[in-house]
XYZ file of N, CA and C in Angstrom:
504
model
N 11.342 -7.826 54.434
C 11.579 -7.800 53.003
C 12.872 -8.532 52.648
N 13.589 -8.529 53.314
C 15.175 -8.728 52.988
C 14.810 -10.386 53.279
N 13.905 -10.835 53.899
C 13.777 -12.245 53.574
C 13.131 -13.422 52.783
N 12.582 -12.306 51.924
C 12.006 -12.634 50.707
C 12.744 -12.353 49.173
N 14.276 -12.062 49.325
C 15.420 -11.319 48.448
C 15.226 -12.835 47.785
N 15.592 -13.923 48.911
C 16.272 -15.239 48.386
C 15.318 -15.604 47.195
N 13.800 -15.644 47.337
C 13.344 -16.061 46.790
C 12.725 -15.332 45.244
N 13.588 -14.315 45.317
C 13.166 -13.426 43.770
C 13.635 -14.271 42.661
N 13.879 -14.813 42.578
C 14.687 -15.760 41.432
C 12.817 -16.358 41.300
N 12.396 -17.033 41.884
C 11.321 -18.071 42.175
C 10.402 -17.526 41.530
N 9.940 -16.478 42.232
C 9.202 -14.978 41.610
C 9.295 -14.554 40.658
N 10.573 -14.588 39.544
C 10.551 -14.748 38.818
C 10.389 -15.298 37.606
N 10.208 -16.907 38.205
C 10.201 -18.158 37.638
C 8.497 -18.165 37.330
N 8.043 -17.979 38.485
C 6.641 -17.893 38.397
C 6.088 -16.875 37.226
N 6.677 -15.460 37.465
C 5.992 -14.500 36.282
C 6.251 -15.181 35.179
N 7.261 -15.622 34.870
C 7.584 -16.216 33.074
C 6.431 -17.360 33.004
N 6.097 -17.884 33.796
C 5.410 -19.198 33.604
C 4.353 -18.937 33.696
N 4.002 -17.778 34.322
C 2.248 -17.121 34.163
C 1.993 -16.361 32.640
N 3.060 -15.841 32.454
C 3.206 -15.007 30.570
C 3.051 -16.257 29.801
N 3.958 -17.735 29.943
C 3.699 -18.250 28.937
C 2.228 -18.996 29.160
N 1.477 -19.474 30.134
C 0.256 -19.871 30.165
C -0.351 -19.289 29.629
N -0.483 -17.891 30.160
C -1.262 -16.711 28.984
C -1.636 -17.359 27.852
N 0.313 -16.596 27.362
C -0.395 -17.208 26.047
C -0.255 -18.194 25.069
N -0.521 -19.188 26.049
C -1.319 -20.497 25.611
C -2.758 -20.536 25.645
N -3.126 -19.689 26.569
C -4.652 -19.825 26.635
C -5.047 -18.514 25.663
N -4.334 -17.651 25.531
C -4.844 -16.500 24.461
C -5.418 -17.107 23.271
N -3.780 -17.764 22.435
C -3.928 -18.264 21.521
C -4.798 -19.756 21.455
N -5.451 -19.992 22.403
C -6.248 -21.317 22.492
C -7.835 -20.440 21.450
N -8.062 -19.352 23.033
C -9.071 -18.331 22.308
C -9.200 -18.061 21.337
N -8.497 -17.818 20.934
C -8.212 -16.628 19.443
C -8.503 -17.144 18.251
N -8.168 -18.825 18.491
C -8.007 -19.441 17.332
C -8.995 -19.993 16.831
N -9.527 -20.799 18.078
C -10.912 -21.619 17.988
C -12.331 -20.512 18.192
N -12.241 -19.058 18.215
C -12.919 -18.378 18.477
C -13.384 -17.754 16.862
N -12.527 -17.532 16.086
C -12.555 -17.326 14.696
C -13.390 -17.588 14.009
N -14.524 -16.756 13.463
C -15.306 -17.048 12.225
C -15.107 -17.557 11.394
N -16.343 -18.730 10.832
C -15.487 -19.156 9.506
C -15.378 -18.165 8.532
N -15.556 -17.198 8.280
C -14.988 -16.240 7.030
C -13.790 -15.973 7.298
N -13.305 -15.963 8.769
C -11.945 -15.370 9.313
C -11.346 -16.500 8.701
N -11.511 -17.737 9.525
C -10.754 -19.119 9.136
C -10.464 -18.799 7.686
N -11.370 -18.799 6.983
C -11.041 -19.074 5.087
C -9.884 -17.735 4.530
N -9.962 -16.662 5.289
C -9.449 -15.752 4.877
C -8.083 -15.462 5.731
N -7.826 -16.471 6.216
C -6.531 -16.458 6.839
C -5.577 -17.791 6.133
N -6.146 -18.061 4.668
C -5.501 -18.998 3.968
C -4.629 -17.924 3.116
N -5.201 -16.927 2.371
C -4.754 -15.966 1.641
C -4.353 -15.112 2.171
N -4.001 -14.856 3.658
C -3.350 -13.612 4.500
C -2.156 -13.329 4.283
N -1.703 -12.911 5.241
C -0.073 -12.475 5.381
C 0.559 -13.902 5.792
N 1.799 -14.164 5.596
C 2.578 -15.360 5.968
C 2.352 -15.705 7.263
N 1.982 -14.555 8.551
C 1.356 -15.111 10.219
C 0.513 -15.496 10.097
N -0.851 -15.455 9.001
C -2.299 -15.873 8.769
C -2.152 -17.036 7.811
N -1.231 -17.330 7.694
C -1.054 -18.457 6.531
C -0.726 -19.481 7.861
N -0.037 -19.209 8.504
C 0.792 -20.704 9.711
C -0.640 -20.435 10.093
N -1.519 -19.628 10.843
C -2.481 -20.137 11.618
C -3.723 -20.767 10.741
N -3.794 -20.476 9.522
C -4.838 -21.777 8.500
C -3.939 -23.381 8.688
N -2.738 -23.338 8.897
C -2.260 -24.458 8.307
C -2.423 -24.975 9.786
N -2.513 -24.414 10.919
C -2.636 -25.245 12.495
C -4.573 -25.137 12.600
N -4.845 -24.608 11.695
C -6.332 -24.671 12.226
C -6.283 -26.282 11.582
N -5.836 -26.260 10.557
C -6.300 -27.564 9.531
C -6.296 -28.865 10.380
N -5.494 -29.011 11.193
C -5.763 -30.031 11.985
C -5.534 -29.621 13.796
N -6.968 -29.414 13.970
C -7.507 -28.455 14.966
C -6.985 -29.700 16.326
N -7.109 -31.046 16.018
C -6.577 -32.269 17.590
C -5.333 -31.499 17.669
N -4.650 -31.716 16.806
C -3.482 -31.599 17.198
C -3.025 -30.111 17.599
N -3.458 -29.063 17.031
C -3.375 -27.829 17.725
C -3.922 -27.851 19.153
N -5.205 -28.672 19.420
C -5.352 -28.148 20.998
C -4.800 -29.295 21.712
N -4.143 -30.672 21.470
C -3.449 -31.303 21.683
C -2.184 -30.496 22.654
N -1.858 -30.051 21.334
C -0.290 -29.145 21.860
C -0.872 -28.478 22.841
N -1.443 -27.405 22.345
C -1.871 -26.600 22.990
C -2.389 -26.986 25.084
N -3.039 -27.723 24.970
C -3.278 -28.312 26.120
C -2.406 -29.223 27.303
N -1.524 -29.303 26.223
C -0.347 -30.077 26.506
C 0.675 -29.402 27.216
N 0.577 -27.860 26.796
C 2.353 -27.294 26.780
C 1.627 -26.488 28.119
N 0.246 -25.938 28.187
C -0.667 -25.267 29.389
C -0.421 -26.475 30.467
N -0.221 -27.103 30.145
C -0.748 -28.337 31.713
C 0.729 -28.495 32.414
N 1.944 -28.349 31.228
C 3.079 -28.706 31.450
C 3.502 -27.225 32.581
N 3.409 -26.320 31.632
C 3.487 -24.832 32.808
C 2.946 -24.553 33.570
N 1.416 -25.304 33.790
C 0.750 -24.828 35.315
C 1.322 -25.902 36.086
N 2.047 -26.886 35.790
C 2.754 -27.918 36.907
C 3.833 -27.240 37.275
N 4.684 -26.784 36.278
C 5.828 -26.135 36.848
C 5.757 -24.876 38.087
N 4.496 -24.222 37.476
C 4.274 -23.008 38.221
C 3.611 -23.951 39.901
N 3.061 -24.574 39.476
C 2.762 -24.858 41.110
C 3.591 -25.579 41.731
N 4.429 -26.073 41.023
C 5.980 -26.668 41.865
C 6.181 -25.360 42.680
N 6.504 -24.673 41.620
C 7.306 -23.543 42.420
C 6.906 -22.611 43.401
N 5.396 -22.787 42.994
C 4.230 -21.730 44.116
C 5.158 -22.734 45.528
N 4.882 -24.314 45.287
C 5.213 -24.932 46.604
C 6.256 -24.869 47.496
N 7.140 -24.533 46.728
C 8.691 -24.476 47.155
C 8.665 -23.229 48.361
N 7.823 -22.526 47.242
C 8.130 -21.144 47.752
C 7.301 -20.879 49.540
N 5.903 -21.457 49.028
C 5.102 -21.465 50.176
C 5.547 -22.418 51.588
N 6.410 -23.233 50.985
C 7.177 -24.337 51.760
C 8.460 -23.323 52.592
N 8.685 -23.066 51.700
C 10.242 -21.986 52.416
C 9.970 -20.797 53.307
N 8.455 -20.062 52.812
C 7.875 -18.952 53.537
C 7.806 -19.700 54.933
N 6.812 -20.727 55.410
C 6.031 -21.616 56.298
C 7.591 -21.916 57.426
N 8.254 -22.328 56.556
C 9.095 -23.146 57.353
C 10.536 -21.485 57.902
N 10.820 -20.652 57.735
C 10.988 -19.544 57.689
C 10.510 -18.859 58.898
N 10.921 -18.783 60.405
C 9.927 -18.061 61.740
C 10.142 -16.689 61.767
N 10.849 -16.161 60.426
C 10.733 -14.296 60.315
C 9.472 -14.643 59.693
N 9.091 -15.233 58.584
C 8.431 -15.056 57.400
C 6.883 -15.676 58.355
N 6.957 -17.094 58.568
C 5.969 -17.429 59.477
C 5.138 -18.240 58.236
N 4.239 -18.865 59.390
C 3.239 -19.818 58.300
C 1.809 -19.018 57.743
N 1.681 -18.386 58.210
C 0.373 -17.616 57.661
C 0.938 -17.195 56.271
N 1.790 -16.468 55.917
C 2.522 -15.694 54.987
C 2.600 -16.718 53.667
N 3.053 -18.152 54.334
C 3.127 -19.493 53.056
C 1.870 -19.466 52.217
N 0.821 -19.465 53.427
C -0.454 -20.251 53.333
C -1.271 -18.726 52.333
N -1.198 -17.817 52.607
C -1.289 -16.934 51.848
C -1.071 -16.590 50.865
N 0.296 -16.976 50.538
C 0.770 -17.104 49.023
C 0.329 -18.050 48.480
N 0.268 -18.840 49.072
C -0.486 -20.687 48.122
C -1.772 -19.981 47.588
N -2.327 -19.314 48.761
C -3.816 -19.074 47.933
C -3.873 -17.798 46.937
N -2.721 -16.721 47.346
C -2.980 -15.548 46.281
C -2.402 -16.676 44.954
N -1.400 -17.724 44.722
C -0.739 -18.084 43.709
C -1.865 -18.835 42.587
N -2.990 -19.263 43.495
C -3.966 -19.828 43.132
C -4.690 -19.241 42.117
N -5.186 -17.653 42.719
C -6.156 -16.724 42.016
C -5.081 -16.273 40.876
N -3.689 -15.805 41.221
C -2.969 -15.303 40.051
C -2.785 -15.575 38.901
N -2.773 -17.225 39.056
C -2.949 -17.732 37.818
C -4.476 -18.265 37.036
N -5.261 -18.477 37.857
C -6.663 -18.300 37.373
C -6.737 -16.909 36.152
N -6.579 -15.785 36.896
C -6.755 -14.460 36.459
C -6.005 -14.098 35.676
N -4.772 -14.312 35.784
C -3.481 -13.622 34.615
C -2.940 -14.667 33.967
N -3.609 -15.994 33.894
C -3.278 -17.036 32.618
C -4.654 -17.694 32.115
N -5.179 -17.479 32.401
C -6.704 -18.127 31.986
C -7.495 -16.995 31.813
N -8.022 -16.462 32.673
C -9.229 -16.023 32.270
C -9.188 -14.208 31.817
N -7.934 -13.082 31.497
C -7.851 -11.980 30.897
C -7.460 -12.315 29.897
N -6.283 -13.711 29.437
C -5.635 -13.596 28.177
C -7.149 -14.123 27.396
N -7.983 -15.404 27.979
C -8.884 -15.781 26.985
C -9.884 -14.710 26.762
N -10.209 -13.731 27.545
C -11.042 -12.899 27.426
C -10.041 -11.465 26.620
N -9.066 -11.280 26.616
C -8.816 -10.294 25.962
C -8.547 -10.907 23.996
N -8.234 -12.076 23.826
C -8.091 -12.858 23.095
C -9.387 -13.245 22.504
N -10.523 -12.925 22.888
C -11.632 -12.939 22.269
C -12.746 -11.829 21.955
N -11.935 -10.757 22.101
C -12.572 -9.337 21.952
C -11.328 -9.144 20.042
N -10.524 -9.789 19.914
C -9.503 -9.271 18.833
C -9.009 -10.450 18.377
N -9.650 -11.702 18.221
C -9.263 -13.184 17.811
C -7.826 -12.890 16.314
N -8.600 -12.487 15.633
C -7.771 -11.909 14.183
C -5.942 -11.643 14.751
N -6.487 -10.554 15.004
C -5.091 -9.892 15.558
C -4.339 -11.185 16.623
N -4.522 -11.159 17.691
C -4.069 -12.474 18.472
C -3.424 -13.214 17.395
N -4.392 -13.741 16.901
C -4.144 -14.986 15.900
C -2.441 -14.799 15.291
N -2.440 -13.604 14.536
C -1.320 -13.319 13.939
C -0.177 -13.175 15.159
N -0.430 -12.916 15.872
C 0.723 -12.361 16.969
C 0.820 -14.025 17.102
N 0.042 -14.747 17.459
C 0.750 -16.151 17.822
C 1.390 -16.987 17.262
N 0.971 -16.991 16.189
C 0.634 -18.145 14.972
C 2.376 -18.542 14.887
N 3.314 -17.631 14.921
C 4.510 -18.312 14.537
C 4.832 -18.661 16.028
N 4.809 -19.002 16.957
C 5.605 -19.008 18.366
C 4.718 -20.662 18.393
N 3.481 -20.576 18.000
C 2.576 -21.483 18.869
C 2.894 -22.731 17.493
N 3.163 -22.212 16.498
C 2.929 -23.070 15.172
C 4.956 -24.067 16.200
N 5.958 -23.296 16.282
C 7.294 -24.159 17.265
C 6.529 -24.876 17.949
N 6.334 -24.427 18.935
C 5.762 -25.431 19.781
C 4.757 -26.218 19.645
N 3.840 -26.571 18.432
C 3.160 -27.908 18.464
C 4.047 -28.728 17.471
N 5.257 -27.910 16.558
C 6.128 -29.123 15.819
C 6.606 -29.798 16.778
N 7.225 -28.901 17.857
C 7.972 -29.412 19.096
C 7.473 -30.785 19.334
N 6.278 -30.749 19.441
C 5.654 -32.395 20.263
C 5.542 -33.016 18.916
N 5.613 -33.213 17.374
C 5.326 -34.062 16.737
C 5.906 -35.108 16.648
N 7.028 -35.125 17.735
C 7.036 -36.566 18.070
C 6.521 -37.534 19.096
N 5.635 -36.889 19.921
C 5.053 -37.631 20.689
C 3.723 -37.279 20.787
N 3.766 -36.562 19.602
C 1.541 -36.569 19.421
C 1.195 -37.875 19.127
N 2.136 -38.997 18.463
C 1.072 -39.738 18.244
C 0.432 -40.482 19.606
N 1.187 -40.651 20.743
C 1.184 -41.211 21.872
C -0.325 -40.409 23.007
N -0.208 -38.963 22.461
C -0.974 -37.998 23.240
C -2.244 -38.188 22.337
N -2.121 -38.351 21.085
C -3.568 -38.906 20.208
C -4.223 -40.009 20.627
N -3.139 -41.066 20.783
C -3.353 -42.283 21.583
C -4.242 -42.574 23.298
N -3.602 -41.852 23.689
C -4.157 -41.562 25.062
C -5.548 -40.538 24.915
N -5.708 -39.671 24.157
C -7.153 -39.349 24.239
C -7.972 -40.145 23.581
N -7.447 -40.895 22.526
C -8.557 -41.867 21.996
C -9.236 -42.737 22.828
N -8.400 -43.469 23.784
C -8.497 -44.496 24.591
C -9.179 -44.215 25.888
N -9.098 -42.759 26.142
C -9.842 -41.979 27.043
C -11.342 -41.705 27.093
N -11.515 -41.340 25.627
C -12.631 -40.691 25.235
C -13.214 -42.753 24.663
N -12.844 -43.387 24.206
C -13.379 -44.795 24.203
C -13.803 -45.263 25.492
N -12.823 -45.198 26.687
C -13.646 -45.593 28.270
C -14.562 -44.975 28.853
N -14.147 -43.436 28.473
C -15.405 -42.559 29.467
C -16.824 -42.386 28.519
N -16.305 -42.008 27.049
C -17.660 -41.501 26.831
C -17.870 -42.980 25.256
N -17.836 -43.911 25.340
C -17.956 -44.836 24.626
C -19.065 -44.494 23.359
N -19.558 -44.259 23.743
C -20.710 -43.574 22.459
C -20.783 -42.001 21.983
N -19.551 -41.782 22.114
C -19.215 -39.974 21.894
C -18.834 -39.995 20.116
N -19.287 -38.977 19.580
C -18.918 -39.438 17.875
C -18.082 -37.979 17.535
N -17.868 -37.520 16.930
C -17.264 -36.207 16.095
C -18.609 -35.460 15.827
């Protein structure tokens, strides 16, 4: 145990970065999961149901961000899965089985506790979610409005090579 102290910092790094994937993928759910009666009636809501009409309104750029800021934290998190599994491996208290083990529990952890409970608990209560996000998630897609147009750019040009006859 005492040789796994060093790496609680890491462990730590990882839990924050599995909470914020969450909820990125919660609020991915929640949002695009919404009835249109919900949608229309989250124009006239409370001021949290008001930011999430005004990010539905232009839905690219919400899952833009959205997809954007998820891809950015599951890189970070698997940096750090590596470091860590790298330091276990190389480590002859800790040993290489122990690395190789963590690589793969780090694998399922984030499958399970950033993808697939937040989108599934996030789609049993879309409404509610919605409001809990709407101001955190509404920062972070201003955050990128300076380089959405570049990330608009690159899916256009994407979706023009691969699927050339793809329409709206």
């Amino acid at each position: 145990m005492n040789n796994l102290l060093p790496l609680l910092p890491w462990f730590i790094g990882m839990f924050v970065l599995v909470c914020c994937s969450g909820f990125f993928s919660a609020s991915e759910a929640a949002l695009f999961f919404l009835r249109p009666i919900d949608r229309r009636s989250l124009q006239s809501g409370t001021p949290a149901e008001k930011i999430a009409a005004r990010l539905l309104s232009d839905p690219d750029r919400l899952l833009s961000a959205v997809l954007f800021w998820n891809l950015v934290i599951n890189i970070a998190y698997f940096t750090i899965s590596s470091i860590i599994s790298l330091r276990m491996e190389s480590d002859p208290r800790l040993g290489q089985s122990l690395g190789i083990g963590f690589a793969i529990f780090s694998l399922f952890a984030i499958i399970f506790f950033s993808e697939m409970l937040p989108k599934s608990l996030a789609v049993i209560k879309p409404r509610s979610i919605t409001r809990f996000v709407s101001l955190p998630l509404s920062i972070a897609v201003r955050l990128l409005d300076p380089v959405m147009p570049v990330l608009q750019g690159v899916n256009l040009v994407s979706r023009r090579i691969l699927l050339p006859s793809f329409h709206k």
